[in-house]
Short mmCIF file of C-alpha atoms and ligand atoms in Angstrom, two decimals:
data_model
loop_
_atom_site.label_atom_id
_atom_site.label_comp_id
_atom_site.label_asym_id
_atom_site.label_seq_id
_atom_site.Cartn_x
_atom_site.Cartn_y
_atom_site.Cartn_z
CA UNK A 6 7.22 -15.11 -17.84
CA UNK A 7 8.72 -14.92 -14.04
CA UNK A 8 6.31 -14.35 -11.42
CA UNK A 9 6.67 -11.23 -8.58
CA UNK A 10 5.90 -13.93 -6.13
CA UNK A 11 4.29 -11.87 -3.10
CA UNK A 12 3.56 -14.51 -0.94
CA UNK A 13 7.08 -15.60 -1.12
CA UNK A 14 8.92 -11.87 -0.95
CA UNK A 15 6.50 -11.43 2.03
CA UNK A 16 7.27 -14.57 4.22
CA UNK A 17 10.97 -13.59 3.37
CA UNK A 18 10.67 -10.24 4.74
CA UNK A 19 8.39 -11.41 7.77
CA UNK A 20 11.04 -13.16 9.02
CA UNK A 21 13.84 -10.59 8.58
CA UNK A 22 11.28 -7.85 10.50
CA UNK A 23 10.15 -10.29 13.46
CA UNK A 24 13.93 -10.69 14.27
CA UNK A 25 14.38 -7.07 14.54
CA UNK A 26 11.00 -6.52 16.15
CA UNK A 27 12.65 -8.94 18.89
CA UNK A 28 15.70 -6.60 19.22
CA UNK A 29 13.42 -4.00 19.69
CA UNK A 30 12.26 -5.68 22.64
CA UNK A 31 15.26 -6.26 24.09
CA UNK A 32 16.71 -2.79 23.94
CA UNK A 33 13.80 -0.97 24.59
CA UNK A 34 11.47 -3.68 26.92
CA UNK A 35 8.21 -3.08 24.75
CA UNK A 36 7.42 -4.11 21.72
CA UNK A 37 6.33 -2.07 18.17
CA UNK A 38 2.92 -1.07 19.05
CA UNK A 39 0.69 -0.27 16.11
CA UNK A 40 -3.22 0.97 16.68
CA UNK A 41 -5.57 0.67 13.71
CA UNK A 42 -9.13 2.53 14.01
CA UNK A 43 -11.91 0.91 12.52
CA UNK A 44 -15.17 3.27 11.60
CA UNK A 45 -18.45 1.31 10.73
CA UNK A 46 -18.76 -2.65 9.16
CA UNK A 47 -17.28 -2.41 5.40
CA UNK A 48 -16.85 -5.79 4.43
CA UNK A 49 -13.45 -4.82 2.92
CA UNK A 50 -12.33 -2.77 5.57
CA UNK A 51 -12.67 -5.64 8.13
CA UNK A 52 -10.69 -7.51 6.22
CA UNK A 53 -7.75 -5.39 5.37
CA UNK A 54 -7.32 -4.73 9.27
CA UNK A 55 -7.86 -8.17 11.09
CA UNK A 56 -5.18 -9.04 8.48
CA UNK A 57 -3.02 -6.08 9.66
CA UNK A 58 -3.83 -7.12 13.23
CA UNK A 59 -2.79 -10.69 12.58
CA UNK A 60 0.17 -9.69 10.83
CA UNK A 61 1.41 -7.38 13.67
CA UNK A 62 0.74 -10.43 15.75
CA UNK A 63 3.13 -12.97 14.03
CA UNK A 64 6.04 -10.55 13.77
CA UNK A 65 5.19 -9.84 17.70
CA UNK A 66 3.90 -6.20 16.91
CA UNK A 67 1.76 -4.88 19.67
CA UNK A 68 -1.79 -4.59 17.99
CA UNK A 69 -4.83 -2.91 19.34
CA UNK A 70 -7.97 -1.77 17.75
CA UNK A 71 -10.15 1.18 18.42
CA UNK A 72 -14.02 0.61 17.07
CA UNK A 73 -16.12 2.77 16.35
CA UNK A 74 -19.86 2.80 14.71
CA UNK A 75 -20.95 4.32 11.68
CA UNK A 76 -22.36 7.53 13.39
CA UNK A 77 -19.39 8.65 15.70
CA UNK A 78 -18.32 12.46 14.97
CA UNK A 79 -15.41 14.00 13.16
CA UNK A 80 -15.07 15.84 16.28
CA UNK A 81 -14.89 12.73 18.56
CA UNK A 82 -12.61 10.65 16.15
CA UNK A 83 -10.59 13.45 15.80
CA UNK A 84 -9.68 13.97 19.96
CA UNK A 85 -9.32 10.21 19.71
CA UNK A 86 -6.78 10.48 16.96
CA UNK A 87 -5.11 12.94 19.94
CA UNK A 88 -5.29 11.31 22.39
CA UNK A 89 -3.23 8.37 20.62
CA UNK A 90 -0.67 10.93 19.66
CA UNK A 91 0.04 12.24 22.88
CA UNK A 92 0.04 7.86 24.12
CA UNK A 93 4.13 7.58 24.13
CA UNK A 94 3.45 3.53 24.24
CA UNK A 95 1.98 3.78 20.52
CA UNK A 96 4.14 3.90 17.59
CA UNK A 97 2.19 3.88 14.56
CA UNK A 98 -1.33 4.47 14.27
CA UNK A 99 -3.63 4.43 11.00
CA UNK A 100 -7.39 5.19 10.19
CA UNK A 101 -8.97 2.61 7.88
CA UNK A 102 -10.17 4.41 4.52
CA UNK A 103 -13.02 5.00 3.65
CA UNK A 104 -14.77 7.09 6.42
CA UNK A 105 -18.65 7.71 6.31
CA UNK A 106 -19.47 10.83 4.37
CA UNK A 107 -19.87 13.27 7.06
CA UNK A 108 -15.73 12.81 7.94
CA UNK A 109 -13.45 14.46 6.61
CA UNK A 110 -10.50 12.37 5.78
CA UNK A 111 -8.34 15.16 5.05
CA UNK A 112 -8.70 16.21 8.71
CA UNK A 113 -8.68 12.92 9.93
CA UNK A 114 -5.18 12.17 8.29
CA UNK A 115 -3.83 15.46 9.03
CA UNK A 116 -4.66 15.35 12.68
CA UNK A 117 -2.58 12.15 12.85
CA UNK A 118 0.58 13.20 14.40
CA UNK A 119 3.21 13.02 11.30
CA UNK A 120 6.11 10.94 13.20
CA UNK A 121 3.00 8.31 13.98
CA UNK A 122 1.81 8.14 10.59
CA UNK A 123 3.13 4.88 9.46
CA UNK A 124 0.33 4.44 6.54
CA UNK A 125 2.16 7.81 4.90
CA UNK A 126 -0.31 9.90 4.00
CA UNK A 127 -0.09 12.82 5.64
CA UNK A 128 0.88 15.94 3.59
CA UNK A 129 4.21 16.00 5.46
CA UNK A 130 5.63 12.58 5.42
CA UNK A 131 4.08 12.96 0.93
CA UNK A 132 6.31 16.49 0.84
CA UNK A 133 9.59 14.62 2.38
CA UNK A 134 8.92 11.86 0.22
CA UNK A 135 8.82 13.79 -2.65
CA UNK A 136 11.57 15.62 -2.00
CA UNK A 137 13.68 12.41 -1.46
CA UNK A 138 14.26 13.17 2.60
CA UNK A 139 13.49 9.84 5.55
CA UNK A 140 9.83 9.79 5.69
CA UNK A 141 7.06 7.23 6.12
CA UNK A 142 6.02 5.72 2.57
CA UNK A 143 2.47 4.84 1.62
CA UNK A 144 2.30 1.38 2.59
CA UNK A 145 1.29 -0.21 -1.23
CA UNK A 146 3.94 1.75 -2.68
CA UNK A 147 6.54 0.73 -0.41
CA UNK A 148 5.64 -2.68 -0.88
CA UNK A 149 6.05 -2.68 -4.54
CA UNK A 150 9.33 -0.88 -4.25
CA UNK A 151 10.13 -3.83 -1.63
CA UNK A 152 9.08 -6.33 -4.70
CA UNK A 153 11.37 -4.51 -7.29
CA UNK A 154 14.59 -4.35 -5.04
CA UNK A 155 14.05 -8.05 -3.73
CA UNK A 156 13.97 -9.22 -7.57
CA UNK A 157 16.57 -7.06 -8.30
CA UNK A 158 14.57 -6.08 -11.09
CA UNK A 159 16.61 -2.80 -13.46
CA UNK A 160 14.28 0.22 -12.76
CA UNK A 161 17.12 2.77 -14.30
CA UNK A 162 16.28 4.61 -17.84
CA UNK A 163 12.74 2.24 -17.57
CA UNK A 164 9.98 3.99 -19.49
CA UNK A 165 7.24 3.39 -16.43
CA UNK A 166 3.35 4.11 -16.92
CA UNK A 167 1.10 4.49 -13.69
CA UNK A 168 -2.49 3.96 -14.87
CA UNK A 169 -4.39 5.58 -11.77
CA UNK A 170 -3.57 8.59 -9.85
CA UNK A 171 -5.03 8.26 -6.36
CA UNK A 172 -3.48 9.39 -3.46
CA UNK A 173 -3.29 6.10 -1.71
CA UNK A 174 -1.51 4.62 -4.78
CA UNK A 175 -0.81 5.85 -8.02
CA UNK A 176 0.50 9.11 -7.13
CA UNK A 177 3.19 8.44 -4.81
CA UNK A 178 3.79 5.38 -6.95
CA UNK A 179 4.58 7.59 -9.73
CA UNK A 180 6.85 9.50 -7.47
CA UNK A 181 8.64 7.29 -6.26
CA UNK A 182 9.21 5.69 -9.64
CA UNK A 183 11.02 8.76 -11.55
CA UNK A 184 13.02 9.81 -8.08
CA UNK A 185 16.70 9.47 -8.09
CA UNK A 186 17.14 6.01 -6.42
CA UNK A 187 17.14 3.24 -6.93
CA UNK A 188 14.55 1.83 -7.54
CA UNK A 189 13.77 4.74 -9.68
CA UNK A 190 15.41 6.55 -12.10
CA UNK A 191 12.25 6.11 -14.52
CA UNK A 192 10.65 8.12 -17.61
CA UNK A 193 7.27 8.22 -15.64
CA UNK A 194 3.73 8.92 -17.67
CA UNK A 195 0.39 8.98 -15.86
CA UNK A 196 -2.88 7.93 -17.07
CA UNK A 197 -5.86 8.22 -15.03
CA UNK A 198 -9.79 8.67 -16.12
CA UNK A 199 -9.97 11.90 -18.70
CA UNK A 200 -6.27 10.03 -20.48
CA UNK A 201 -7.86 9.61 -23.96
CA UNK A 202 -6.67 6.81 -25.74
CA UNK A 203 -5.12 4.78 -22.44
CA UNK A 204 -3.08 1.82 -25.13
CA UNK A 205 -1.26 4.18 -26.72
CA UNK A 206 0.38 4.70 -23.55
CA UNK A 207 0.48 0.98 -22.03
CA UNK A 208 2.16 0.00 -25.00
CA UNK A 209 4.91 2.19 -24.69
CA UNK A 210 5.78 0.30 -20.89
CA UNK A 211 9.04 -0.93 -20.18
CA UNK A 212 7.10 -0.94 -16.50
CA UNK A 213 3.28 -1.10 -16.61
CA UNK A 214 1.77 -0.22 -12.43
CA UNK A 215 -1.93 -0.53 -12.70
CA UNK A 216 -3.90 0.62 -10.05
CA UNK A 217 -7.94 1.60 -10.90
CA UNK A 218 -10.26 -0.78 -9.68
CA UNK A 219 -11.75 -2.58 -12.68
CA UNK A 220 -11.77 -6.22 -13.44
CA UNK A 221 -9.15 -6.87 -16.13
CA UNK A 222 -8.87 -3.54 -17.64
CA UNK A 223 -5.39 -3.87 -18.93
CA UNK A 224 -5.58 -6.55 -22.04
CA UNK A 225 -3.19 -8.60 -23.85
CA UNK A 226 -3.37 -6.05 -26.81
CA UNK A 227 -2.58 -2.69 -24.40
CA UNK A 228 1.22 -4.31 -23.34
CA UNK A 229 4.22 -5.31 -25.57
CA UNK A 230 6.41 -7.89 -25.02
CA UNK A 231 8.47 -8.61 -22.17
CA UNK A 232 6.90 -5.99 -20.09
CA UNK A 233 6.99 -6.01 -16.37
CA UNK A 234 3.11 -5.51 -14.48
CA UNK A 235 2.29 -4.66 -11.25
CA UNK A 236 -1.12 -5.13 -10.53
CA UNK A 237 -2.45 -3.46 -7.61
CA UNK A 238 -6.08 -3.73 -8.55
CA UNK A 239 -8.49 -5.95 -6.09
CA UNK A 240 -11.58 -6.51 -7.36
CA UNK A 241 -13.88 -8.75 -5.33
CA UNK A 242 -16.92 -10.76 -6.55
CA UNK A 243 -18.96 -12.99 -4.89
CA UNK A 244 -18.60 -16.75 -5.48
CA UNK A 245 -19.58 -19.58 -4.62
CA UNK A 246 -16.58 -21.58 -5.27
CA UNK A 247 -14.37 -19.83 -2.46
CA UNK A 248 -14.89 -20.09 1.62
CA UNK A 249 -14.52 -16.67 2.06
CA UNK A 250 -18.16 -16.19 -0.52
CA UNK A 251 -15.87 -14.17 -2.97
CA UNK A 252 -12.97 -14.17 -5.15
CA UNK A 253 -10.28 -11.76 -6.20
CA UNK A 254 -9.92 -10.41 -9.31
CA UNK A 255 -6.69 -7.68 -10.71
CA UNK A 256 -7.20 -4.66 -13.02
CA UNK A 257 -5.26 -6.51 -15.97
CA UNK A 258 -6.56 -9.42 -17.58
CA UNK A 259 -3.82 -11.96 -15.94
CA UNK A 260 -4.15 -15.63 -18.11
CA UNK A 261 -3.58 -13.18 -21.67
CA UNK A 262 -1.30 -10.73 -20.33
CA UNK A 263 1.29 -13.21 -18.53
CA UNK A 264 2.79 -14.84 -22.06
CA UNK A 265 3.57 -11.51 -22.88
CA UNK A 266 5.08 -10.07 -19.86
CA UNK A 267 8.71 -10.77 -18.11
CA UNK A 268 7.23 -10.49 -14.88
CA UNK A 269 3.88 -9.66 -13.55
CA UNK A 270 2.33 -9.98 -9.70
CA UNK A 271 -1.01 -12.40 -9.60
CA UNK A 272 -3.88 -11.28 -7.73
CA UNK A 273 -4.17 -13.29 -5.28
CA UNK A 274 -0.56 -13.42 -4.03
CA UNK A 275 0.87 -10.20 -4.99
CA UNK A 276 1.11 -6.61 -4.13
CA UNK A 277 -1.74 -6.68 -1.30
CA UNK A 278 0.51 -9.07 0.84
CA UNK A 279 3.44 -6.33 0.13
CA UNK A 280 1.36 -3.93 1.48
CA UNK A 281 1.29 -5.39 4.55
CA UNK A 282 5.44 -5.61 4.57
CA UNK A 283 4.93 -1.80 4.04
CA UNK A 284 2.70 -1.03 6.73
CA UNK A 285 5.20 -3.54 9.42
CA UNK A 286 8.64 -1.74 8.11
CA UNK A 287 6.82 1.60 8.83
CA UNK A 288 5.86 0.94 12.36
CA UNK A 289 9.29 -0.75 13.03
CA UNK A 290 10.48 2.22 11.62
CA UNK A 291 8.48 4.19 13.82
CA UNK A 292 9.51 2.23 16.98
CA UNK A 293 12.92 2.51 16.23
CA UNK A 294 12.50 6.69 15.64
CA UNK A 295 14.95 6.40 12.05
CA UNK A 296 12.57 8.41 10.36
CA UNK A 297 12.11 11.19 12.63
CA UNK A 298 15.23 10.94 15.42
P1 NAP B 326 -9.23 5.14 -6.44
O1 NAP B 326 -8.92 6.07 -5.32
O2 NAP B 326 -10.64 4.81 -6.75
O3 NAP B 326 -8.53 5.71 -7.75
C1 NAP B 326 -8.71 5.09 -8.97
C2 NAP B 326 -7.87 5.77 -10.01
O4 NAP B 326 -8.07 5.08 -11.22
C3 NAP B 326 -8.25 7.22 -10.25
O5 NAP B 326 -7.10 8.00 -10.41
C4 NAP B 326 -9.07 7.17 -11.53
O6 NAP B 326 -8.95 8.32 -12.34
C5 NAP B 326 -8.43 6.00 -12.24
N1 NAP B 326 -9.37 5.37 -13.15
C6 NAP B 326 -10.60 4.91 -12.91
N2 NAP B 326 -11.15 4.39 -14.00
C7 NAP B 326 -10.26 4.52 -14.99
C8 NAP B 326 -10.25 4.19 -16.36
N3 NAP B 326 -11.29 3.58 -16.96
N4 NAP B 326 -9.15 4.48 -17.07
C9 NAP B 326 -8.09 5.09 -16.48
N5 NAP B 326 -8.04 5.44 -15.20
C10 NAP B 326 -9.12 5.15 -14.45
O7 NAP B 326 -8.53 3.73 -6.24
P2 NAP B 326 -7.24 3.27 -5.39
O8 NAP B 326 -7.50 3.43 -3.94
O9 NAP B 326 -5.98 3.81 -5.98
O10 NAP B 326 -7.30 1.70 -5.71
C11 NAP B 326 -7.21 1.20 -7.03
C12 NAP B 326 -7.32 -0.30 -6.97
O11 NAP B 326 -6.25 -0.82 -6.19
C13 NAP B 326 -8.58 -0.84 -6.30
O12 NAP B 326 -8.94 -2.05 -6.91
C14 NAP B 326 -8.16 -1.09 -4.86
O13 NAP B 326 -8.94 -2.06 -4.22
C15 NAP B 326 -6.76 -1.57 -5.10
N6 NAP B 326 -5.85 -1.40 -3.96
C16 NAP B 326 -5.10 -2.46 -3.65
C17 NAP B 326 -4.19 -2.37 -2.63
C18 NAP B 326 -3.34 -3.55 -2.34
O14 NAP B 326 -2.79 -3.65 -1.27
N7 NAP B 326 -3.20 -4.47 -3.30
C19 NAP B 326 -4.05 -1.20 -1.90
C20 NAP B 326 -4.84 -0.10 -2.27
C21 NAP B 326 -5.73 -0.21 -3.31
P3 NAP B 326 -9.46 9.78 -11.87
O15 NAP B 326 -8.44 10.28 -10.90
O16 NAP B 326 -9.47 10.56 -13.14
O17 NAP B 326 -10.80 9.57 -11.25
#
């Protein structure tokens, strides 16, 4: 078993971006400049964006955060979500999921203006995706695609299952996964919640991506031998053993699925750091207009 070392792909790549982040400086005399808006006091949500934040900050990303409290209106998110479009010193801007009930996040992600939307969600930059055109890609995705091509791991003729099918994830994961690149070039099968019988299909993985949200769904008995695994699943329990007051658990079952496997990505330490490369190559992306000239 060979680990998909994320911490390691992630420094790598950190490096790489922060030097061309610096030539962006020079040739242009500002700096990338993503904005992340922050609705209410999720634990998880705070999280995932000071790390964004921070990240921006080593690579010498302009960061800036726009708070709001539980209560604000669709209305008034939404002119804010303007207003940052029409700001030609902002690059990238993303909303942190998931908004209070009475938001729409559809509307929220379609008001963001397509050539700023460097977390990929909105129906446009999905379409061109799709359709294998430049477009911004959904930050985990990209990052696992990142992971592959790094470990030059053979994605070609690769029977690939995609256990979760949410738009954020498994979707464009399975997209991306059967297009004609490389990587690519999969046999892609889906499974999600109403897929009867879920082993029948894990078995059959040359490539098992597992992205649901349960504590060690995926057991030793659901893969073969030699698979790879991508585990995107972070499931957080309290603890007393960490600083933080919680630890971080994958959807598969890692200390009985690893002996098996050829490679898998820990949780800690794997995709969710790539996510973050994802997010950073988008808004350099955006800075430097090669997705939308
Ligand atoms: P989501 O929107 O809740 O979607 C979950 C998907 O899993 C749905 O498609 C659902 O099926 C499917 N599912 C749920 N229970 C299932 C079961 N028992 N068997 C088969 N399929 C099942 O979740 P998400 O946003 O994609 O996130 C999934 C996990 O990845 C979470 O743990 C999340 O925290 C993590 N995540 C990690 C990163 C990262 O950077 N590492 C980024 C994003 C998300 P239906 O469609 O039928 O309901």
């Amino acid at each position: 078993m060979q680990l998909l070392d994320g911490k390691y792909i992630s420094e790598k790549l950190k490096t790489e971006i922060a030097q061309e982040a610096a030539e962006v400086l020079t040739q242009t005399g500002r700096k990338p400049h993503l904005v992340a808006v922050l609705v209410g006091h999720d634990g998880g949500s705070e999280t995932y964006v000071a790390s964004k934040m921070r990240n921006c900050e080593k690579v010498g990303f302009q960061s800036s955060l726009v708070r709001y409290e539980d209560d604000v209106s669709e209305e008034e998110l939404l002119e804010k979500v303007a207003e940052l479009n029409a700001d030609a010193g902002i690059d990238g801007i993303i909303v942190q999921l998931p908004l209070p009930k009475h938001i729409d996040p559809e509307k929220v992600t379609e008001k963001i203006d397509h050539r700023k939307d460097v977390d990929g969600f909105h129906p446009l930059n999905l379409g061109r995706m799709q359709r294998n055109l430049p477009s911004f890609i959904p930050a985990t995705p990209y990052g696992i695609m990142l992971m592959l091509q790094e470990y030059g791991i053979q994605t070609s003729g690769k029977h690939c299952v995609v256990v979760g099918r949410s738009n954020i994830v498994g979707s464009p994961m399975s997209i991306l996964m059967a297009r004609n690149a490389n990587p690519g070039n999969c046999t892609v099968t889906i499974c999600h919640s109403r897929t009867p019988d879920i082993k029948k299909y894990t078995l059959e993985a040359d490539i098992l991506i597992v992205a649901i949200g349960k504590k060690n769904f995926i057991t030793a008995d659901m893969v073969k031998n030699g698979v790879i695994v991508i585990d995107v699943g972070m499931n957080r329990e309290t603890s007393t053993q960490t600083k933080s007051g919680y630890k971080l658990y994958g959807d598969v079952d890692f200390e009985k699925v690893a002996p098996k496997a050829s490679w898998i990505t820990p949780v800690p330490g794997g995709v969710g750091l790539m996510t973050i490369i994802g997010l950073l190559k988008n808004t350099l992306a955006a800075a430097r207009k090669e997705v939308y000239p």
